[in-house]
Structure formats: structure tokens, C-alpha cells
Amino acid sequence: MKTTIKLFGLLLLSASISCSTQKTSDIDVIAENTTIAEGQYELQSNIIEKTTKVLIPRTLDKDGKIVYVPIDDWTSGFFAGSIWFTYKLSNNNKWLPLAEKYTERLDSVKYLKCHHDVGFMIGSSYLNGYRQTGNEKYKEVIVETAKSLSTRFRPNAGILQSWNVDKDWQSKRGWKCPVIIDNMMNLEILFEATKFSGDSSFYKIAVSHANKTLANHYRDNNSCYHVVDYDPETGEVRSKETAQGYDNESSWARGQAWGLYGYTVCYRYTKNPIYLEQAKKIYDYIFTEKTLPKDLIPYWDYNAPNIPNEPRDVSAATVSASALYEMSMYLPEKKYKLTADKIIATLSTPAYRAEIGTNGNFILKHSVGSIPHNNEIDVPLNYADYYFLEALVRKRDGLNMNYLTQITKK
Ligand code: GLY
């Protein structure tokens, strides 16, 4: 009995020490969102487990039905990744076998060479899995993925080609070698592959791509173009355009967030201050943009024509929030974390967060896929949820984000 009381006392003490740097409201927001995530994924995985088909939920269609995607879809890793984060946030072992199963379904993605998105797909699934379990097999998948991604490097232009130009809407543009700002998100897998394999070619490709993107995607006001088309033979920039934004000169909201996150990641691996400077400049652009609403959830494009009567894009906000927690590790100013905290607080209100059992079992409402393609307007998106949960892990773990660089096996 005495020993039990002592142990209980010790547990209380250690809990109060580890929580002493966090405000009660922070702890509440993390606990509350973890409960929601567990509730929604319980329901989502019950549906998935009822069939032998591979079901990967991405969004809702116009009738409110869940849209499932095949494993070669660019969003295929985010559901597995969200389960990894739910496992981490809840400490509930029931999530581990599901996270492993949903990750390992994506094994053949490592051979995909037809687009650049393998970084998103394998990073969200296998890399998170590796970070939480140290599974050596996952490392091999990451290195193989980096090899596939590297086949898209065009040395004369110094960039990774994002899209092929074989689809009708792509070929109509007359592009030769389109690079989208989203591609900055695929570099993490290259940096990790160099760490795992010792092959520096992946690292060099990532650095070259980041430098070229910095030179050619960004405008003087630190906003960015969505698409830059290169001549892969000469490296010449052929055009600067948009595909998912309002127009070529506008600032597509999610693209700004991809850049913020991407340059922060480049700083993590290289410690080159130009990348952190770039992330600071992007922050300054986003958070002083006059069309950004006070609640910090942007409209889908900062220059959309009918603001304030335009859809918001929650996914852009969650990507930024996650990036800002990482930036706050490297920078002394408090504003980065405070901004991220404010985004998380806003998203944790009923205006944006669904109740358990609603919203097709997704966590957040009000994202936008692509307005120009009339696709996924004001819907939940699996990647909005994924970056929201990542942001919560980062918020909880504060400046001690060693889970990015060390295995944090239980
Ligand atoms: N990477 C595709 C998108 O952001 O919509």
C-alpha cells in the first residue's frame, strides 16, 4: 500500500514537472483534440476494417460520402500518418497495428516515378513510422523512394520535375518541365535518405532544388508563384503561372504554406541560414497580408476576387501552424509559436472542428482542394487533419522536438 502511494506521488510529481512549462489551456487543447482524433479514427477504422479492400479516406463528395483514393494518389499517406500521430498523442497501443497496416499497404509507392509526390506519401506514412518504431525495413522504403524521386531531377535546370505533361490539362499549358511550390515538401525524404544510406546525392538534389525554387518561385513581396516551368535542357525559366490559385500573379494560400514548411525543413537538415531567412520572409508575407482574416484561417487565395465571400482553406492554416512550431525551435522571437497557438485555438472551435461521428469522421471542416478545377470546395481533407495532428504533437513536445531526429520508441 505504502509503495503504491509513493509511486502515485512520484507519478504526480513527474507529471507536474513535465507539464510545468505548459499552460493548462495548452494541455486541455491537446487532450481535447486527441479525444476527437481517437473518436473519429475509431469510426473511420471500423469502416475500413470491415472490408478486404484498401480504403484510404481523402475527403467527402458533394453528397457527403467518403471519397477513398488508390495508393498512388498524392494524399495516400496522410491517413496512415494521422494514425501515427494519434498513437503518439494518445499513447494508446491500439493504434500501433493499424498505423503499421495502413503504412505497409503503401509499400509499392517507393517505385513510383510518374510524379513528385512520393515524398508526401512516404514521408507521412513510413517516415513517421520509422521515427516511432525504429523499424529498419521502413528505412529501406525511404531510401528506395528517394531513388525514385531522384529520377525526376533535371540536372541542367537543377530542379526536380513535379508533374509530367502527359495529362490533357497539363499538355494544353505547353509546359516542358513544371515545378510546383508543393515540391518543397518532398525534400525531407531526400535528406533522410542521405542520413540512412550515406549517399550524398539525395542531399545535393534537395539543396539544388531548394536554391532554384528560392531564386525563381518567389516575388519581391515574398509571396510565391504556384508553377514555374523550366526548359530542362537549358535551365531557362519559360513561365511563371498558377494551376490551383486564382491567377498567375495571385498568392494561392496552400502554396505559401508549403513554402514556409519546406524552407523550415531545409534549415533543419542543412543549418544554412538562408533557408531560415526565407521561412521568416514567408511568415512576414502571410501574417501581414491584409486579406488574412483575424482568426488566421486564410481564404483559399490571398487575392481571391470576392473576399470576404470566398471559401477558407483550413489545410493552408494547418500546414503553416505545424511549420511555425518548428520555426519556433530555431528562432528566439515568440511570435512564431504564438501565431501557431492561435491557429490551433481557432481550429479547435466548433466553427472549424467537427464533432465525433460527423464530417465523414474527418477532424476539420472547411478546406479547399482546387477551385479552378472545381474540385473539393469547402470540404474536409485528410491532409488538413494530418498537419493539424502534427502541429499538436509539436505543440505538446515544445522545443524538445527530438522526435524529428531520434527514434522515440516506447
Ligand atoms: N500538392 C497538391 C495540393 O496542394 O493541392
XYZ file of N, CA and C and ligand atoms in Angstrom, residues 74 116-117 120 180 182 244 252 254 258 369 383, ligand 1:
41
model
N -1.697 11.272 -54.476
C -0.692 12.021 -53.704
C -1.030 12.103 -52.215
N 6.054 13.678 -58.506
C 6.996 14.028 -57.426
C 6.461 13.744 -56.024
N 5.197 13.329 -55.938
C 4.524 13.335 -54.642
C 4.933 12.220 -53.688
N 5.581 13.238 -50.086
C 4.410 13.382 -49.218
C 3.949 12.005 -48.737
N 6.206 22.783 -59.116
C 5.241 23.481 -58.266
C 5.847 23.680 -56.875
N 4.730 23.114 -54.108
C 4.454 21.940 -53.259
C 5.663 20.990 -53.187
N -3.621 26.020 -59.283
C -4.681 25.916 -58.267
C -5.046 27.256 -57.616
N -1.709 31.786 -53.989
C -2.513 30.619 -53.600
C -2.132 30.261 -52.158
N -2.415 27.675 -49.999
C -1.679 26.481 -49.557
C -0.238 26.508 -50.069
N 3.112 25.649 -48.080
C 4.094 24.620 -48.463
C 5.513 25.208 -48.429
N -9.593 21.973 -52.057
C -8.616 21.264 -52.895
C -8.182 22.170 -54.025
N -5.276 15.738 -45.512
C -4.002 16.392 -45.177
C -4.193 17.576 -44.235
N 0.039 19.110 -53.625
C -1.237 19.344 -54.116
C -2.017 20.345 -53.380
O -1.531 21.012 -52.505
O -3.179 20.506 -53.691
